[in-house]
PDB file of C-alpha atoms in Angstrom:
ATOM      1  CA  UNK A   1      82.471  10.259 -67.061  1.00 60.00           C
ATOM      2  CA  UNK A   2      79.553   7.691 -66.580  1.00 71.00           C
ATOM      3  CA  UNK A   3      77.655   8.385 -63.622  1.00 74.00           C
ATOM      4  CA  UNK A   4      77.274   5.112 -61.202  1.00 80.00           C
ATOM      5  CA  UNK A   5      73.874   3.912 -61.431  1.00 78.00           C
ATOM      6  CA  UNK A   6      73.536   4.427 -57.469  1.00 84.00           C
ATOM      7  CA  UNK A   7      74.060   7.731 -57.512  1.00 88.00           C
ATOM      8  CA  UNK A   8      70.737   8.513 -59.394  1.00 89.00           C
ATOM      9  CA  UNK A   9      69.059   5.544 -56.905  1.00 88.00           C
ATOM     10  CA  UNK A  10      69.957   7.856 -54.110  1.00 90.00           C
ATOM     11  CA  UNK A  11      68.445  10.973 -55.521  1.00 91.00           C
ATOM     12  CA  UNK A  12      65.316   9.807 -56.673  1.00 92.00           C
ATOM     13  CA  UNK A  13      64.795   8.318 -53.074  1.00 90.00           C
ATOM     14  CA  UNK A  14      65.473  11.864 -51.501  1.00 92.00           C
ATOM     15  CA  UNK A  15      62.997  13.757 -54.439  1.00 92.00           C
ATOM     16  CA  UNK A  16      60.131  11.453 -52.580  1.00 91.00           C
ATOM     17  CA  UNK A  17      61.482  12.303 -49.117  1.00 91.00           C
ATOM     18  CA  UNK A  18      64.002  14.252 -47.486  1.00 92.00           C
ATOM     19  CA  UNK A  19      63.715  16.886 -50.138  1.00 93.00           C
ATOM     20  CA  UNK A  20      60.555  17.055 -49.811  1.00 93.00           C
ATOM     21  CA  UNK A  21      58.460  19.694 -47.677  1.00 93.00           C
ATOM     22  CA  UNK A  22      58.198  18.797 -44.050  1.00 93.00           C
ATOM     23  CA  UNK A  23      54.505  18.746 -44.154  1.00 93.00           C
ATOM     24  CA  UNK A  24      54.497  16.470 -48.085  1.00 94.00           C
ATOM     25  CA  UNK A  25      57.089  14.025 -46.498  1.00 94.00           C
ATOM     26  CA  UNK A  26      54.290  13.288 -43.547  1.00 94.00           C
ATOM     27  CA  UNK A  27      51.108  13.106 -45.541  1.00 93.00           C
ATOM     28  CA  UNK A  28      52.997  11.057 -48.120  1.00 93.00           C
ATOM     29  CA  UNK A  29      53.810   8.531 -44.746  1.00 92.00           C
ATOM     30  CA  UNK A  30      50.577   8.810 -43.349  1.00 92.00           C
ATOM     31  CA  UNK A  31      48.863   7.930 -46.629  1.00 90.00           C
ATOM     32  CA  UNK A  32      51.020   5.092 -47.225  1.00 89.00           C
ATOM     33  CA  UNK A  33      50.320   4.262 -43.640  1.00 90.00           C
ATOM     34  CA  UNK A  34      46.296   4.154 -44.424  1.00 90.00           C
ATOM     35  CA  UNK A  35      46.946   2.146 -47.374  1.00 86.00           C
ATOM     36  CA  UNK A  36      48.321  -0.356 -45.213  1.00 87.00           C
ATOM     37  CA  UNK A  37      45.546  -0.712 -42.631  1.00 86.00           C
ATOM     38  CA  UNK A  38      42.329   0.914 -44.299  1.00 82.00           C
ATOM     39  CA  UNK A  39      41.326  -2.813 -45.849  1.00 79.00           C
ATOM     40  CA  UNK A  40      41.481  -3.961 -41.974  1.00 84.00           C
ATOM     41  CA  UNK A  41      40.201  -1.520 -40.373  1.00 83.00           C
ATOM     42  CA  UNK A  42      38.778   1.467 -42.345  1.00 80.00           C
ATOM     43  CA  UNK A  43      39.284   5.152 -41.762  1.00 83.00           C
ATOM     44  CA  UNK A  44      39.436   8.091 -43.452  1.00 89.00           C
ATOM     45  CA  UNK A  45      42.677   8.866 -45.427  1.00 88.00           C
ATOM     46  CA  UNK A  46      44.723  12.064 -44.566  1.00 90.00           C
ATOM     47  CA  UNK A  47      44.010  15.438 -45.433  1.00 91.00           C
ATOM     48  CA  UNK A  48      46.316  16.976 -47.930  1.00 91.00           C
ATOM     49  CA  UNK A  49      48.675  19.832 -45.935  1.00 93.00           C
ATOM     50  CA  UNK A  50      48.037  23.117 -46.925  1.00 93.00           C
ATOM     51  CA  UNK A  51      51.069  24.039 -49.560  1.00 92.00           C
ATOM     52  CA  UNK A  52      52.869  27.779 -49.000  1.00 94.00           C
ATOM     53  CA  UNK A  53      53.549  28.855 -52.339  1.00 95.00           C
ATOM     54  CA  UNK A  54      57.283  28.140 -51.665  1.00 94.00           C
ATOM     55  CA  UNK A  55      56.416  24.538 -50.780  1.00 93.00           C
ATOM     56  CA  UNK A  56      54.325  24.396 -54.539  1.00 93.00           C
ATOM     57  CA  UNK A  57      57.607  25.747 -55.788  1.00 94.00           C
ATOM     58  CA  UNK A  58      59.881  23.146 -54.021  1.00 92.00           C
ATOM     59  CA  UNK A  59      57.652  20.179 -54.929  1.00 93.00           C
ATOM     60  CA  UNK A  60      57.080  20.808 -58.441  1.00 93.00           C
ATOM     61  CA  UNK A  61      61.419  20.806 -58.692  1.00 94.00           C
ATOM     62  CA  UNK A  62      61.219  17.579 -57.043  1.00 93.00           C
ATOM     63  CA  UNK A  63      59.108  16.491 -59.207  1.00 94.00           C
ATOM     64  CA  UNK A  64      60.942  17.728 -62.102  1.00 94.00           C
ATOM     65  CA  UNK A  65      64.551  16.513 -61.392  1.00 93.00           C
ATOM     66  CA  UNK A  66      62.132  13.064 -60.561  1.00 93.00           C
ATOM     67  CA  UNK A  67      60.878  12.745 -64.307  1.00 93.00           C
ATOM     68  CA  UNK A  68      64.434  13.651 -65.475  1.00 92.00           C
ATOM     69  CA  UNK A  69      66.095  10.307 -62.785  1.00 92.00           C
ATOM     70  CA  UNK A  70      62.786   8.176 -63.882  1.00 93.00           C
ATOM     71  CA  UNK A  71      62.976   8.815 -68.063  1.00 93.00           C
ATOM     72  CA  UNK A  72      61.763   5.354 -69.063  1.00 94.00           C
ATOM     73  CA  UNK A  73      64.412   3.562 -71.062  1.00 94.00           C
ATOM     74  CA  UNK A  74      62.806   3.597 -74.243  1.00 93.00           C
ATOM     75  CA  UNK A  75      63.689   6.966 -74.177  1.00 92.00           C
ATOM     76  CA  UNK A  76      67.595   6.240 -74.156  1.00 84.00           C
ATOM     77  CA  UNK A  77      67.408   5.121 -77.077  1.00 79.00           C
ATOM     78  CA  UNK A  78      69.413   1.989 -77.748  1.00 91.00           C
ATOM     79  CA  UNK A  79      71.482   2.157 -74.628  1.00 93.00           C
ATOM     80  CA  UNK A  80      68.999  -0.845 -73.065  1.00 95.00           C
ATOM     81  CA  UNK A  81      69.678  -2.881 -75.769  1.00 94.00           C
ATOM     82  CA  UNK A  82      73.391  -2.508 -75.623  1.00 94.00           C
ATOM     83  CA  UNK A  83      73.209  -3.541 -71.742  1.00 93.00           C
ATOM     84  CA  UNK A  84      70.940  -6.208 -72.181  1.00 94.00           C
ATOM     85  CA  UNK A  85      72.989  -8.100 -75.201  1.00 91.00           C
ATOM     86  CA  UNK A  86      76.139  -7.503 -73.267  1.00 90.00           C
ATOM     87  CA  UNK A  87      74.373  -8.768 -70.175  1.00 92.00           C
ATOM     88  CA  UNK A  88      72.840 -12.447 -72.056  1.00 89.00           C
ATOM     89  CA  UNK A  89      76.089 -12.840 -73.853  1.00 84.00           C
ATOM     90  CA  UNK A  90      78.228 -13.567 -70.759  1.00 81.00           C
ATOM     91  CA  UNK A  91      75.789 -16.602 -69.854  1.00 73.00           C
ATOM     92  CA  UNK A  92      76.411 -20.028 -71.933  1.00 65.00           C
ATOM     93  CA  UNK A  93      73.529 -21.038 -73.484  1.00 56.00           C
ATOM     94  CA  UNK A  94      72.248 -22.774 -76.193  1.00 52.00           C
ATOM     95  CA  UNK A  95      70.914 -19.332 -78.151  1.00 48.00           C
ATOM     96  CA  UNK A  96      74.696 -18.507 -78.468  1.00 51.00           C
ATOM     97  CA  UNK A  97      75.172 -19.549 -81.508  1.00 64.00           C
ATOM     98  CA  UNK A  98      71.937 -18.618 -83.042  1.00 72.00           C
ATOM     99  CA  UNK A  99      72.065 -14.704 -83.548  1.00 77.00           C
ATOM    100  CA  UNK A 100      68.205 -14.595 -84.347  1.00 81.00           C
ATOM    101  CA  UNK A 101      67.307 -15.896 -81.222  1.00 81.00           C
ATOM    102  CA  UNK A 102      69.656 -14.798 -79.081  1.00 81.00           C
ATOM    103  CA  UNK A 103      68.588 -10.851 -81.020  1.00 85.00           C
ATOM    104  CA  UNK A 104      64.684 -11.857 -80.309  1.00 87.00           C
ATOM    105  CA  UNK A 105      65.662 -12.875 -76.945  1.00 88.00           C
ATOM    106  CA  UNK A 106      67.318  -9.241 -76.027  1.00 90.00           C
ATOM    107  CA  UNK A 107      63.953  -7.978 -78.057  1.00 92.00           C
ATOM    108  CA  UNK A 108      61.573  -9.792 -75.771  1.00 93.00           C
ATOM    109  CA  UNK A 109      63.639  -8.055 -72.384  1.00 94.00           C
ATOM    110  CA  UNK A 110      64.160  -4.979 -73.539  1.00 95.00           C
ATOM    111  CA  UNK A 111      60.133  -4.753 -74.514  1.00 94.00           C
ATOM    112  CA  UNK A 112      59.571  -5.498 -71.443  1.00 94.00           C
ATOM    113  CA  UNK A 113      62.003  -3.264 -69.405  1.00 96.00           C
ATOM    114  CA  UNK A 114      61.616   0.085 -71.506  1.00 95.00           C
ATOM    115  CA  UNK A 115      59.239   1.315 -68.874  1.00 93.00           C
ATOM    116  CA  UNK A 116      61.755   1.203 -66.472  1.00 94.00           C
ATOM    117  CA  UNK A 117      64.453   3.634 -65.360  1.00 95.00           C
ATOM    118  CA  UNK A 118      67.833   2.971 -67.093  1.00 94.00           C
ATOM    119  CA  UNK A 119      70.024   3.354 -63.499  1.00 93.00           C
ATOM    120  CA  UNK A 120      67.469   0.386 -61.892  1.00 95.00           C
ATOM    121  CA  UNK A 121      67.925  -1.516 -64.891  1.00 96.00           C
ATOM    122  CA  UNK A 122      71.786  -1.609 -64.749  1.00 94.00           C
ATOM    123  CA  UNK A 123      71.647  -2.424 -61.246  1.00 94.00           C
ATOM    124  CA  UNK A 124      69.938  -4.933 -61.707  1.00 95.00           C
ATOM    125  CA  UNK A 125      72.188  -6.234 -64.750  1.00 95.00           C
ATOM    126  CA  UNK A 126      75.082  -5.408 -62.708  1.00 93.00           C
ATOM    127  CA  UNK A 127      74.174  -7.735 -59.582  1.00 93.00           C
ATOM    128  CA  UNK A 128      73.422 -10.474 -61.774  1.00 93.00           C
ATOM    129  CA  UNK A 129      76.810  -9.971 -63.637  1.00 89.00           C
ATOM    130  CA  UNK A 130      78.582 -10.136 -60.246  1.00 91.00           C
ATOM    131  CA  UNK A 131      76.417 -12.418 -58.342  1.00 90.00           C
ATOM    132  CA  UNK A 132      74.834 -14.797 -60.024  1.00 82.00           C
ATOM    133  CA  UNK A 133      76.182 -18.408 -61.260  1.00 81.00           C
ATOM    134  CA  UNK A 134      73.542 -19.400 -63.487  1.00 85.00           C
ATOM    135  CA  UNK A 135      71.397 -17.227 -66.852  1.00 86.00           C
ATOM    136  CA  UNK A 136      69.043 -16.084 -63.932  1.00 91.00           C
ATOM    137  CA  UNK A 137      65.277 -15.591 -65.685  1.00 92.00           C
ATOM    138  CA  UNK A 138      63.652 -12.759 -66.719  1.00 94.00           C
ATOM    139  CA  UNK A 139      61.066 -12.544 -63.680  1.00 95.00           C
ATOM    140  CA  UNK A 140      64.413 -12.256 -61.332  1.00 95.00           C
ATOM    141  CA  UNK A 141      65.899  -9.861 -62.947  1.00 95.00           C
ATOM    142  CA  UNK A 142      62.043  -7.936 -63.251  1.00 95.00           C
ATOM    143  CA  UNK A 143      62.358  -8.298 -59.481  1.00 94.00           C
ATOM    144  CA  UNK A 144      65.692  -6.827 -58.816  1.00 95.00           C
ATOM    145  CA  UNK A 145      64.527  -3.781 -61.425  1.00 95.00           C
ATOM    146  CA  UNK A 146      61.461  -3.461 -59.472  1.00 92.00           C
ATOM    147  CA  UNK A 147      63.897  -3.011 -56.284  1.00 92.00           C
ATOM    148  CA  UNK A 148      66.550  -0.947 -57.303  1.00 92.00           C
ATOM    149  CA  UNK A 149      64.117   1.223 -58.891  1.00 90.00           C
ATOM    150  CA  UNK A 150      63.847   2.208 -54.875  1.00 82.00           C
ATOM    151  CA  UNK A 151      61.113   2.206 -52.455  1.00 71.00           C
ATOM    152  CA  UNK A 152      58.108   3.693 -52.856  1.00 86.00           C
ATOM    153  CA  UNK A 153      59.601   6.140 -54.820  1.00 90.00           C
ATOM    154  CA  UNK A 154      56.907   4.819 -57.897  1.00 88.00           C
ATOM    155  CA  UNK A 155      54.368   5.319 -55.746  1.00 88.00           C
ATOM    156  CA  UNK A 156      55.012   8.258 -54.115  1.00 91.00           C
ATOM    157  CA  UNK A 157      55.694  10.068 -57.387  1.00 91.00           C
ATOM    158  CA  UNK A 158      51.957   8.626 -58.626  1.00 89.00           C
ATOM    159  CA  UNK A 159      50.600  10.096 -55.524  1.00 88.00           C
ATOM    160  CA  UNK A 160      52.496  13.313 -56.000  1.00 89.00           C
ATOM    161  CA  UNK A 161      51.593  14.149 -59.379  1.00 88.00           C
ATOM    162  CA  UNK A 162      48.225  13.174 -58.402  1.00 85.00           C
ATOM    163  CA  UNK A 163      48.288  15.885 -56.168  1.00 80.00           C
TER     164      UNK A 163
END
C-alpha cells in the first residue's frame, strides 16, 4: 500500500518540533526568532541548551528518521520521472505530439526537482492535477514543492545537523 504523501509531510514537521527535546524545540524558536530581528536590531543569538545524553540520543533519531522522510528524489530512482511525465501529459500542449520535447521537457523538471523530497514533490503534482485549469509553469510548481516540503523543517534540519 502507497503511503499518502501527507503522511510523511506530517512527520518530518514533528522530527523538527514536537519530537524534539523540550529544550532543542526552544533554541531552535529562539534562533529562528533572532534571525528575524538581528538585521534590525542586533543581539546576540541563543546559547545552545545543554544536551543530557538521552536528549543526544533522541535528537540524533530525529534526525535519522529526518534523512530517511527528506531522501532527495534522485535517489528514488525513476519514480520522479514517472510522476512528472504523467503529470505534463494531462495538460494540452503543443509538445504533445513531439516525444523529444515533451521527454527533454520532463528532463529539464526532474533536473531540477531531484533535490527535493519525493512526498513534497507529489503534493505539489497532486494540487496542480486537482486544482489547476491551465499547464501551470515550472516556478509554481517550484513554489508549491518549496511549501509542501513544510515549514522550516529545511532549515531547522540545517541548523540541527549543524549542531
Amino acid at each position: 500500500m502507497a503511503v499518502p504523501p501527507e503522511v510523511p509531510a506530517k512527520l518530518a514537521e514533528e522530527c523538527v518540533t514536537t519530537r524534539l527535546p523540550l529544550s532543542v524545540q526552544s533554541y531552535l524558536s529562539a534562533m529562528e526568532q533572532h534571525s528575524l530581528v538581528a538585521a534590525s536590531v542586533g543581539g546576540r543569538p541563543p546559547a545552545k541548551p545543554e544536551l543530557t545524553p538521552e536528549e543526544r540520543t533522541a535528537l540524533s533519531s530525529e534526525l535519522a528518521v529526518l534523512d530517511q522522510i527528506l531522501q532527495p528524489a534522485r535517489e528514488r530512482g525513476a519514480e520522479l520521472a514517472v510522476e512528472v511525465a504523467k503529470f505534463l501529459s494531462r495538460f494540452p500542449f503543443g509538445l504533445r505530439h513531439d516525444t523529444s520535447l515533451m521527454q527533454a521537457k520532463v528532463d529539464g523538471w526532474c533536473e531540477d526537482l531531484e533535490g527535493y523530497p519525493m512526498y513534497a514533490i507529489k503534493r505539489a503534482l497532486g494540487w496542480w492535477r486537482r486544482n489547476g485549469e491551465k499547464e501551470p509553469s515550472f516556478a509554481q510548481v517550484l513554489t508549491d514543492v518549496k511549501l509542501f516540503t513544510g515549514d522550516n523543517v529545511l532549515s531547522r534540519r540545517q541548523t540541527l545537523v549543524r549542531w
